[in-house]
Amino acid sequence: DTEVTQTPKHLVMGMTNKKSLKCEQHMGHRAMYWYKQKAKKPPELMFVYSYEKLSINESVPSRFSPECPNSSLLNLHLHALQPEDSALYLCASSGVYGQETQYFGPGTRLLVL
Amino acid sequence: AQSVAQPEDQVNVAEGNPLTVKCTYSVSGNPYLFWYVQYPNRGLQFLLKYITGDNLVKGSYGFEAEFNKSQTSFHLKKPSALVSDSALYFCAVRDARLGSGTYKYIFGTGTRLKVLA
């Protein structure tokens, strides 16, 4: 099974709200990723976790806060977002042995009003 | 840094005809190349990858890709296109090692494939 699940599928939030995106995989992958994707553009890497530790933060604003509670779960906490943060947020996972494929979830479509 | 280029924003092909979606790469060392497909409002689905070995790589849904080292290309092909193949296609290359076995992946700008009935 190469499934990565994400909830919710859609999210509408105001600029003062706090919300969280969730991602789950049961492939035994120890690397998990958050990407942001604008319409008709390639995904942009935001964060990488390896063995539940933050490996990379691609200069993402602090209003995005990732969390990896265990090897199967990845969260993205959102607070005080801006309208330009509206996008499709994709989670991915992979193994850590160099030739690994990244598997993506279906994404959360976020609209910030 | 590694990079990939997809020179065509859109490719139109008639149903039943062969299709090709182009990708060229620039890497130092051996390239690790991937193709993904994205349907509207969906995540990226893995199609195939080239790591080493045969230059012709077979993947999901009847797709294949040809790795050409001399032309630094990794074009995606399918012998007979279906209307349901209409989607956004991304080529990707494995980039720098981030540590602890993880890598950064660089995506091309995407090519929209439209298969006409």
Tab-separated table of C-alpha atoms in Angstrom:
chain	number	residue	atom	x	y	z
A	1	ASP	CA	0.000	0.000	0.000
A	2	THR	CA	1.487	3.321	-1.069
A	3	GLU	CA	-1.142	5.548	0.480
A	4	VAL	CA	-0.613	8.849	2.213
A	5	THR	CA	-3.775	10.364	3.679
A	6	GLN	CA	-4.419	14.007	4.454
A	7	THR	CA	-7.203	15.751	6.348
A	8	PRO	CA	-9.118	17.891	5.827
A	9	LYS	CA	-9.546	17.928	2.057
A	10	HIS	CA	-10.644	21.539	2.096
A	11	LEU	CA	-10.174	24.287	4.663
A	12	VAL	CA	-11.379	27.866	4.769
A	13	MET	CA	-9.970	30.058	7.504
A	14	GLY	CA	-9.793	33.681	8.496
A	15	MET	CA	-6.544	35.457	9.101
A	16	THR	CA	-6.963	35.251	12.883
A	17	ASN	CA	-7.841	31.550	13.042
A	18	LYS	CA	-5.713	28.653	14.208
A	19	LYS	CA	-6.073	25.397	12.327
A	20	SER	CA	-4.076	22.236	11.704
A	21	LEU	CA	-3.479	20.012	8.722
A	22	LYS	CA	-2.884	16.319	9.276
A	23	CYS	CA	-0.987	13.708	7.302
A	24	GLU	CA	-0.650	9.987	7.922
A	25	GLN	CA	1.238	7.134	6.295
A	26	HIS	CA	1.669	3.476	7.209
A	27	MET	CA	4.417	2.515	4.786
A	28	GLY	CA	7.119	2.576	7.437
A	29	HIS	CA	8.681	5.646	5.859
A	30	ARG	CA	10.950	7.642	8.152
A	31	ALA	CA	11.041	10.795	6.016
A	32	MET	CA	8.027	13.070	5.695
A	33	TYR	CA	7.620	16.318	3.807
A	34	TRP	CA	5.326	19.319	3.537
A	35	TYR	CA	4.985	21.080	0.201
A	36	LYS	CA	3.013	24.128	-0.883
A	37	GLN	CA	1.643	24.212	-4.405
A	38	LYS	CA	0.073	27.133	-6.201
A	39	ALA	CA	-2.177	26.534	-9.193
A	40	LYS	CA	-0.387	25.087	-12.226
A	41	LYS	CA	3.000	25.405	-10.501
A	42	PRO	CA	5.383	22.749	-9.185
A	43	PRO	CA	5.351	21.911	-5.484
A	44	GLU	CA	7.599	24.022	-3.268
A	45	LEU	CA	9.310	22.291	-0.377
A	46	MET	CA	8.486	23.706	3.061
A	47	PHE	CA	9.665	21.237	5.694
A	48	VAL	CA	11.363	17.858	5.908
A	49	TYR	CA	11.293	15.486	8.866
A	50	SER	CA	13.659	12.576	9.189
A	51	TYR	CA	13.219	10.090	12.015
A	52	GLU	CA	10.679	12.450	13.561
A	53	LYS	CA	13.181	15.308	13.730
A	54	LEU	CA	12.972	18.479	11.674
A	55	SER	CA	15.648	18.216	9.041
A	56	ILE	CA	14.909	21.169	6.815
A	57	ASN	CA	12.923	24.389	7.098
A	58	GLU	CA	13.004	26.141	3.750
A	59	SER	CA	12.753	29.635	5.226
A	60	VAL	CA	9.061	29.239	5.870
A	61	PRO	CA	7.334	31.991	7.891
A	62	SER	CA	6.687	31.201	11.541
A	63	ARG	CA	2.935	31.284	11.010
A	64	PHE	CA	3.468	27.725	9.716
A	65	SER	CA	4.533	25.327	12.459
A	66	PRO	CA	5.211	21.668	11.674
A	67	GLU	CA	5.027	18.799	14.122
A	68	CYS	CA	5.863	15.119	13.827
A	69	PRO	CA	4.334	13.313	16.841
A	70	ASN	CA	5.429	9.863	15.669
A	71	SER	CA	6.778	8.067	12.629
A	72	SER	CA	3.357	7.827	10.961
A	73	LEU	CA	1.957	11.283	11.574
A	74	LEU	CA	2.812	14.758	10.400
A	75	ASN	CA	0.938	17.921	11.306
A	76	LEU	CA	1.100	21.468	10.038
A	77	HIS	CA	-0.223	24.065	12.458
A	78	LEU	CA	-1.477	27.286	10.918
A	79	HIS	CA	-1.882	30.620	12.672
A	80	ALA	CA	-2.440	34.153	11.468
A	81	LEU	CA	-2.150	33.236	7.818
A	82	GLN	CA	-2.302	35.680	4.942
A	83	PRO	CA	-4.470	35.430	1.814
A	84	GLU	CA	-1.360	34.669	-0.240
A	85	ASP	CA	-0.970	31.470	1.783
A	86	SER	CA	-3.999	30.062	-0.020
A	87	ALA	CA	-2.745	27.006	-1.900
A	88	LEU	CA	-2.785	23.225	-2.064
A	89	TYR	CA	-0.716	21.779	0.779
A	90	LEU	CA	0.786	18.427	-0.001
A	91	CYS	CA	2.287	15.893	2.341
A	92	ALA	CA	4.721	13.266	1.100
A	93	SER	CA	6.733	10.444	2.597
A	94	SER	CA	9.677	8.340	1.532
A	95	GLY	CA	12.200	5.871	2.802
A	96	VAL	CA	15.679	7.006	3.738
A	97	TYR	CA	17.890	4.732	1.666
A	98	GLY	CA	18.814	7.056	-1.200
A	99	GLN	CA	16.851	5.561	-4.071
A	100	GLU	CA	13.502	6.143	-2.523
A	101	THR	CA	10.389	7.414	-4.220
A	102	GLN	CA	8.339	10.151	-2.616
A	103	TYR	CA	4.667	9.276	-2.283
A	104	PHE	CA	2.211	12.131	-2.044
A	105	GLY	CA	-1.100	12.548	-0.322
A	106	PRO	CA	-4.124	14.088	-2.074
A	107	GLY	CA	-3.510	17.447	-0.459
A	108	THR	CA	-5.486	19.980	1.534
A	109	ARG	CA	-6.926	22.894	-0.414
A	110	LEU	CA	-6.565	25.929	1.849
A	111	LEU	CA	-8.336	29.227	1.349
A	112	VAL	CA	-7.428	32.126	3.627
A	113	LEU	CA	-9.954	34.951	3.694
B	1	ALA	CA	22.536	22.083	-7.990
B	2	GLN	CA	20.534	19.685	-10.084
B	3	SER	CA	17.728	20.895	-12.316
B	4	VAL	CA	15.114	19.654	-14.747
B	5	ALA	CA	13.393	21.488	-17.552
B	6	GLN	CA	10.088	20.788	-19.212
B	7	PRO	CA	10.154	22.860	-22.389
B	8	GLU	CA	6.465	22.533	-23.233
B	9	ASP	CA	3.734	24.114	-21.149
B	10	GLN	CA	1.097	22.102	-22.962
B	11	VAL	CA	0.987	19.095	-25.257
B	12	ASN	CA	-2.090	18.212	-27.290
B	13	VAL	CA	-2.514	14.760	-28.791
B	14	ALA	CA	-5.408	12.893	-30.352
B	15	GLU	CA	-6.758	9.856	-28.540
B	16	GLY	CA	-5.094	6.693	-29.778
B	17	ASN	CA	-1.965	8.495	-30.948
B	18	PRO	CA	1.397	8.112	-29.242
B	19	LEU	CA	2.316	10.823	-26.759
B	20	THR	CA	5.612	12.261	-25.591
B	21	VAL	CA	6.154	14.681	-22.724
B	22	LYS	CA	9.666	16.082	-22.703
B	23	CYS	CA	12.106	16.519	-19.832
B	24	THR	CA	15.772	17.434	-19.864
B	25	TYR	CA	18.042	17.415	-16.863
B	26	SER	CA	21.259	18.919	-15.592
B	27	VAL	CA	23.030	17.024	-12.832
B	28	SER	CA	26.443	16.399	-11.431
B	29	GLY	CA	26.917	12.705	-10.958
B	30	ASN	CA	24.336	10.036	-11.646
B	31	PRO	CA	20.791	11.312	-12.107
B	32	TYR	CA	17.857	9.948	-10.159
B	33	LEU	CA	14.832	10.926	-12.249
B	34	PHE	CA	11.109	10.654	-11.627
B	35	TRP	CA	7.804	11.292	-13.381
B	36	TYR	CA	4.626	12.197	-11.554
B	37	VAL	CA	1.102	12.922	-12.778
B	38	GLN	CA	-1.363	15.277	-11.113
B	39	TYR	CA	-5.078	15.323	-11.770
B	40	PRO	CA	-7.076	18.461	-10.862
B	41	ASN	CA	-7.202	19.157	-7.129
B	42	ARG	CA	-5.270	15.989	-6.382
B	43	GLY	CA	-1.808	15.124	-5.124
B	44	LEU	CA	1.028	13.905	-7.284
B	45	GLN	CA	0.922	10.251	-8.314
B	46	PHE	CA	4.194	8.436	-8.952
B	47	LEU	CA	4.501	7.013	-12.471
B	48	LEU	CA	8.067	5.765	-12.794
B	49	LYS	CA	11.696	6.429	-11.979
B	50	TYR	CA	15.162	5.924	-13.384
B	51	ILE	CA	17.958	5.067	-10.994
B	52	THR	CA	20.254	2.850	-13.015
B	53	GLY	CA	20.065	0.006	-15.517
B	54	ASP	CA	17.927	-0.179	-18.643
B	55	ASN	CA	17.397	3.115	-20.399
B	56	LEU	CA	13.754	2.270	-21.044
B	57	VAL	CA	11.785	2.391	-17.831
B	58	LYS	CA	8.251	1.040	-17.660
B	59	GLY	CA	5.782	2.503	-15.198
B	60	SER	CA	2.148	2.712	-14.230
B	61	TYR	CA	-0.870	3.056	-16.548
B	62	GLY	CA	1.114	2.043	-19.653
B	63	PHE	CA	3.606	4.882	-19.412
B	64	GLU	CA	7.302	4.477	-20.059
B	65	ALA	CA	10.274	6.808	-20.160
B	66	GLU	CA	13.510	6.735	-22.061
B	67	PHE	CA	16.684	7.836	-20.333
B	68	ASN	CA	19.191	9.306	-22.791
B	69	LYS	CA	22.498	10.227	-21.214
B	70	SER	CA	24.028	11.865	-24.287
B	71	GLN	CA	21.021	14.141	-24.747
B	72	THR	CA	20.434	14.523	-20.982
B	73	SER	CA	16.785	13.722	-21.514
B	74	PHE	CA	14.154	11.637	-19.795
B	75	HIS	CA	11.055	11.866	-21.964
B	76	LEU	CA	7.772	10.300	-20.905
B	77	LYS	CA	5.971	8.241	-23.538
B	78	LYS	CA	2.859	6.198	-24.100
B	79	PRO	CA	2.082	4.283	-27.295
B	80	SER	CA	-1.636	5.102	-27.345
B	81	ALA	CA	-3.074	8.066	-25.476
B	82	LEU	CA	-6.387	7.998	-23.624
B	83	VAL	CA	-8.635	10.945	-22.843
B	84	SER	CA	-8.215	10.004	-19.179
B	85	ASP	CA	-4.460	10.669	-19.481
B	86	SER	CA	-5.245	14.392	-19.627
B	87	ALA	CA	-3.507	15.857	-16.584
B	88	LEU	CA	-0.466	17.827	-15.415
B	89	TYR	CA	2.820	15.949	-15.611
B	90	PHE	CA	5.925	16.754	-13.570
B	91	CYS	CA	9.455	15.567	-14.106
B	92	ALA	CA	11.658	15.582	-10.993
B	93	VAL	CA	15.274	14.945	-10.078
B	94	ARG	CA	16.786	14.049	-6.749
B	95	ASP	CA	18.896	16.930	-5.552
B	96	ALA	CA	21.043	17.552	-2.527
B	97	ARG	CA	21.222	15.277	0.447
B	98	LEU	CA	19.564	16.925	3.430
B	99	GLY	CA	20.890	14.603	6.079
B	100	SER	CA	19.636	11.467	7.816
B	101	GLY	CA	18.906	9.798	4.489
B	102	THR	CA	16.585	12.454	3.110
B	103	TYR	CA	16.995	14.324	-0.123
B	104	LYS	CA	15.560	17.392	-1.753
B	105	TYR	CA	13.682	16.791	-4.986
B	106	ILE	CA	13.582	19.401	-7.734
B	107	PHE	CA	10.458	19.509	-9.879
B	108	GLY	CA	10.066	20.808	-13.387
B	109	THR	CA	7.498	23.459	-14.178
B	110	GLY	CA	4.995	20.889	-15.389
B	111	THR	CA	3.441	20.050	-18.746
B	112	ARG	CA	-0.279	19.986	-19.251
B	113	LEU	CA	-1.273	17.061	-21.435
B	114	LYS	CA	-4.568	17.313	-23.250
B	115	VAL	CA	-5.805	14.247	-25.068
B	116	LEU	CA	-8.513	15.062	-27.571
B	117	ALA	CA	-11.310	12.615	-28.312
